[in-house]
CSV table of C-alpha atoms in Angstrom, one decimal:
chain,number,residue,atom,x,y,z
X,227,MET,CA,106.0,105.3,96.5
X,228,MET,CA,105.0,107.9,93.9
X,229,PRO,CA,101.3,107.9,93.0
X,230,GLN,CA,100.6,106.3,89.6
X,231,SER,CA,99.0,109.5,88.2
X,232,PHE,CA,102.4,111.4,88.4
X,233,GLU,CA,104.4,108.6,86.7
X,234,THR,CA,103.7,110.0,83.3
X,235,PHE,CA,104.5,113.6,84.4
X,236,ASN,CA,107.8,112.4,85.9
X,237,ASN,CA,108.7,110.5,82.7
X,238,ILE,CA,108.0,113.6,80.6
X,239,VAL,CA,110.1,115.9,82.8
X,240,ASN,CA,113.0,113.4,83.1
X,241,SER,CA,113.2,113.0,79.3
X,242,SER,CA,113.7,116.7,78.7
X,243,PRO,CA,116.6,118.8,80.3
X,244,VAL,CA,114.6,122.0,79.7
X,245,LEU,CA,111.6,120.6,81.7
X,246,THR,CA,113.9,119.2,84.4
X,247,ASP,CA,115.5,122.6,84.9
X,248,ARG,CA,112.1,124.4,84.9
X,249,PHE,CA,110.6,121.9,87.4
X,250,SER,CA,113.7,122.1,89.6
X,251,ALA,CA,113.5,125.9,89.8
X,252,LEU,CA,109.7,125.8,90.5
X,253,VAL,CA,110.2,123.2,93.2
X,254,GLN,CA,113.0,125.2,94.9
X,255,ASP,CA,110.9,128.4,94.8
X,256,THR,CA,107.9,126.6,96.2
X,257,ILE,CA,109.8,124.9,99.0
X,258,SER,CA,111.5,128.2,100.0
X,259,ALA,CA,108.1,130.0,100.0
X,260,ALA,CA,106.5,127.3,102.1
X,261,ARG,CA,109.4,127.5,104.6
X,262,GLU,CA,109.3,131.3,104.8
X,263,GLN,CA,105.5,131.8,104.8
X,264,HIS,CA,104.4,128.8,106.8
X,265,GLY,CA,107.4,127.3,108.5
X,266,VAL,CA,106.9,124.0,106.8
X,267,ASP,CA,109.3,121.9,104.7
X,268,LEU,CA,107.8,120.5,101.6
X,269,THR,CA,109.1,117.5,99.8
X,270,ILE,CA,109.5,117.0,96.0
X,271,GLU,CA,106.5,114.6,96.2
X,272,ASP,CA,104.4,117.4,97.8
X,273,CYS,CA,105.4,119.7,95.0
X,274,THR,CA,104.6,117.1,92.3
X,275,ALA,CA,101.1,116.8,93.8
X,276,ILE,CA,100.5,120.5,93.1
X,277,ALA,CA,98.7,120.7,89.7
X,278,GLU,CA,99.8,124.3,89.2
X,279,LEU,CA,103.4,123.4,89.4
X,280,ARG,CA,103.0,120.5,87.0
X,281,ASN,CA,101.1,122.8,84.5
X,282,ALA,CA,103.8,125.5,84.8
X,283,THR,CA,106.5,123.0,84.2
X,284,LEU,CA,104.8,121.9,81.0
X,285,GLY,CA,104.6,125.5,79.8
X,286,ALA,CA,101.5,127.1,81.2
X,287,THR,CA,101.7,130.5,82.9
X,288,LEU,CA,102.2,130.1,86.6
X,289,ASP,CA,99.3,131.6,88.6
X,290,ARG,CA,100.8,132.5,92.0
X,291,ASP,CA,97.3,132.8,93.7
X,292,GLU,CA,96.3,129.3,92.5
X,293,LEU,CA,99.7,127.9,93.5
X,294,ASP,CA,99.3,129.4,97.0
X,295,ARG,CA,95.7,128.0,97.3
X,296,GLN,CA,96.8,124.5,96.2
X,297,MET,CA,99.9,124.6,98.5
X,298,LEU,CA,97.6,125.3,101.4
X,299,GLU,CA,95.6,122.2,100.6
X,300,LEU,CA,98.6,120.0,101.2
X,301,SER,CA,98.2,118.1,104.4
X,302,SER,CA,101.5,119.4,106.0
X,303,LEU,CA,100.4,123.0,105.4
X,304,SER,CA,96.7,122.5,106.2
X,305,ASP,CA,97.8,120.9,109.5
X,306,SER,CA,100.1,123.8,110.3
X,307,LYS,CA,97.4,126.4,109.7
X,308,LEU,CA,94.9,124.3,111.6
X,309,LYS,CA,97.3,124.1,114.6
X,310,ALA,CA,97.8,127.9,114.5
X,311,ASP,CA,94.0,128.5,114.4
X,312,ILE,CA,93.4,126.2,117.3
X,313,ALA,CA,96.1,127.9,119.3
X,314,ALA,CA,94.4,131.2,118.6
X,315,GLY,CA,91.1,129.8,120.0
X,316,ASP,CA,89.2,129.3,116.8
X,317,GLN,CA,86.3,126.9,117.6
X,318,GLU,CA,85.6,126.1,113.9
X,319,ALA,CA,89.2,125.0,113.5
X,320,MET,CA,88.8,122.9,116.7
X,321,ALA,CA,85.7,121.2,115.1
X,322,VAL,CA,87.6,120.6,111.8
X,323,ALA,CA,90.5,119.1,113.8
X,324,LEU,CA,88.2,116.8,115.7
X,325,GLN,CA,86.6,115.6,112.4
X,326,LYS,CA,90.1,115.0,111.0
X,327,VAL,CA,91.2,113.0,114.1
X,328,ASN,CA,88.1,110.9,114.2
X,329,ALA,CA,87.9,110.3,110.4
X,330,GLY,CA,87.6,106.6,109.6
X,331,LYS,CA,87.6,105.3,113.1
X,332,GLU,CA,84.3,103.4,112.5
X,333,VAL,CA,85.9,101.2,109.9
X,334,VAL,CA,89.0,100.1,111.8
X,335,HIS,CA,89.2,96.4,112.3
X,336,TYR,CA,88.9,95.5,116.1
X,337,GLU,CA,92.4,93.9,116.1
X,338,ARG,CA,93.9,97.3,115.0
X,339,SER,CA,91.8,99.5,117.3
X,340,SER,CA,94.6,100.1,119.8
X,341,ASP,CA,96.9,101.2,117.0
X,342,ASP,CA,94.2,103.5,115.7
X,343,ARG,CA,93.5,105.0,119.1
X,344,ALA,CA,97.2,105.7,119.5
X,345,ARG,CA,97.4,107.3,116.0
X,346,ARG,CA,94.4,109.5,116.8
X,347,ILE,CA,95.8,110.6,120.1
X,348,SER,CA,99.1,111.4,118.5
X,349,MET,CA,97.4,113.4,115.8
X,350,ALA,CA,95.3,115.3,118.3
X,351,ARG,CA,98.5,116.2,120.3
X,352,GLU,CA,100.2,117.4,117.1
X,353,LEU,CA,97.2,119.6,116.3
X,354,GLY,CA,97.1,120.9,119.9
X,355,ILE,CA,93.7,119.6,120.9
X,356,ALA,CA,94.6,116.8,123.2
X,357,THR,CA,96.1,118.9,126.0
X,358,PRO,CA,94.0,121.1,128.1
X,359,PRO,CA,94.7,124.8,128.1
X,360,PRO,CA,96.9,126.0,131.0
X,361,VAL,CA,95.0,127.0,134.1
X,362,GLN,CA,95.4,130.7,134.8
X,363,ASP,CA,95.8,130.8,138.6
X,364,ASP,CA,97.9,133.9,139.2
X,365,LEU,CA,96.2,134.6,142.5
X,366,ARG,CA,98.5,132.2,144.4
X,367,SER,CA,102.2,132.0,144.4
X,368,ARG,CA,104.0,128.6,144.2
X,369,ALA,CA,104.7,128.7,147.9
X,370,GLU,CA,101.1,129.3,148.7
X,371,LYS,CA,100.0,126.5,146.5
X,372,ILE,CA,102.5,124.1,148.3
X,373,GLU,CA,101.1,125.2,151.7
X,374,LEU,CA,97.6,124.6,150.6
X,375,LEU,CA,98.5,121.1,149.3
X,376,GLN,CA,99.9,120.2,152.7
X,377,GLU,CA,96.5,120.7,154.2
X,378,VAL,CA,94.8,118.2,151.8
X,379,LYS,CA,94.5,114.8,153.6
X,380,ASN,CA,93.7,112.6,150.6
X,381,PRO,CA,96.9,111.7,148.7
X,382,ALA,CA,95.1,111.3,145.4
X,383,GLN,CA,93.4,114.7,145.7
X,384,ARG,CA,96.8,116.2,146.7
X,385,VAL,CA,98.5,114.8,143.6
X,386,ALA,CA,95.6,115.9,141.3
X,387,LEU,CA,95.8,119.5,142.7
X,388,ALA,CA,99.5,119.5,142.3
X,389,ARG,CA,99.2,118.5,138.7
X,390,LYS,CA,96.4,121.0,138.1
X,391,TRP,CA,98.6,123.8,139.5
X,392,GLY,CA,101.6,122.7,137.5
X,393,LEU,CA,103.7,121.7,140.4
X,394,LEU,CA,104.3,118.1,139.2
C-alpha cells in the first residue's frame, strides 16, 4: 500500500498529463541509473519516496547530486552498498549491518521470537555477515586432506574437519 503522504502527490500527478509524462520520464531515468550504477532494480514506489523526484516533477530544477544522495538512502540501495562494503572487509560496515540485523529484537513478542530470529538470520545472510569467510588452506591438496581425515578416529571431528576444509 502506498504511504499516505504520497497520496496527494499521486493525485496531483495523475490529474495532469504534463506532470504524468514528466514523472514517468524521471522514474525511467532513475530506475535505469540505479540498475547501471548499483545493479539494483527500483520500483515506482521507491522513486515516489525520493523527494527530489517529487520536487522535479512539480517543476523544481533537478539536482542530480541530491537525487543520488537520496537514492542511496533507499533500503534496497543502502543494503547493496553495505553488502559490497562488507565483502571488501570494511569493519564499520559490518558494525552497521549488525545494528540493522538486531534492530528491534528487544520488542518482539515472545510468540513471534522464532519468526524474528529467522528474519534476522535471513537478513544477515543477505548482507553477507552470517557465513564465515572461506578458510585459506592452500598448503594441502584435496587428496592430502582426505588422507588426513582418514586418520581422525572421532567421526564428529572427521565431519567437522571435512566441512571446514570444504570437502562436504
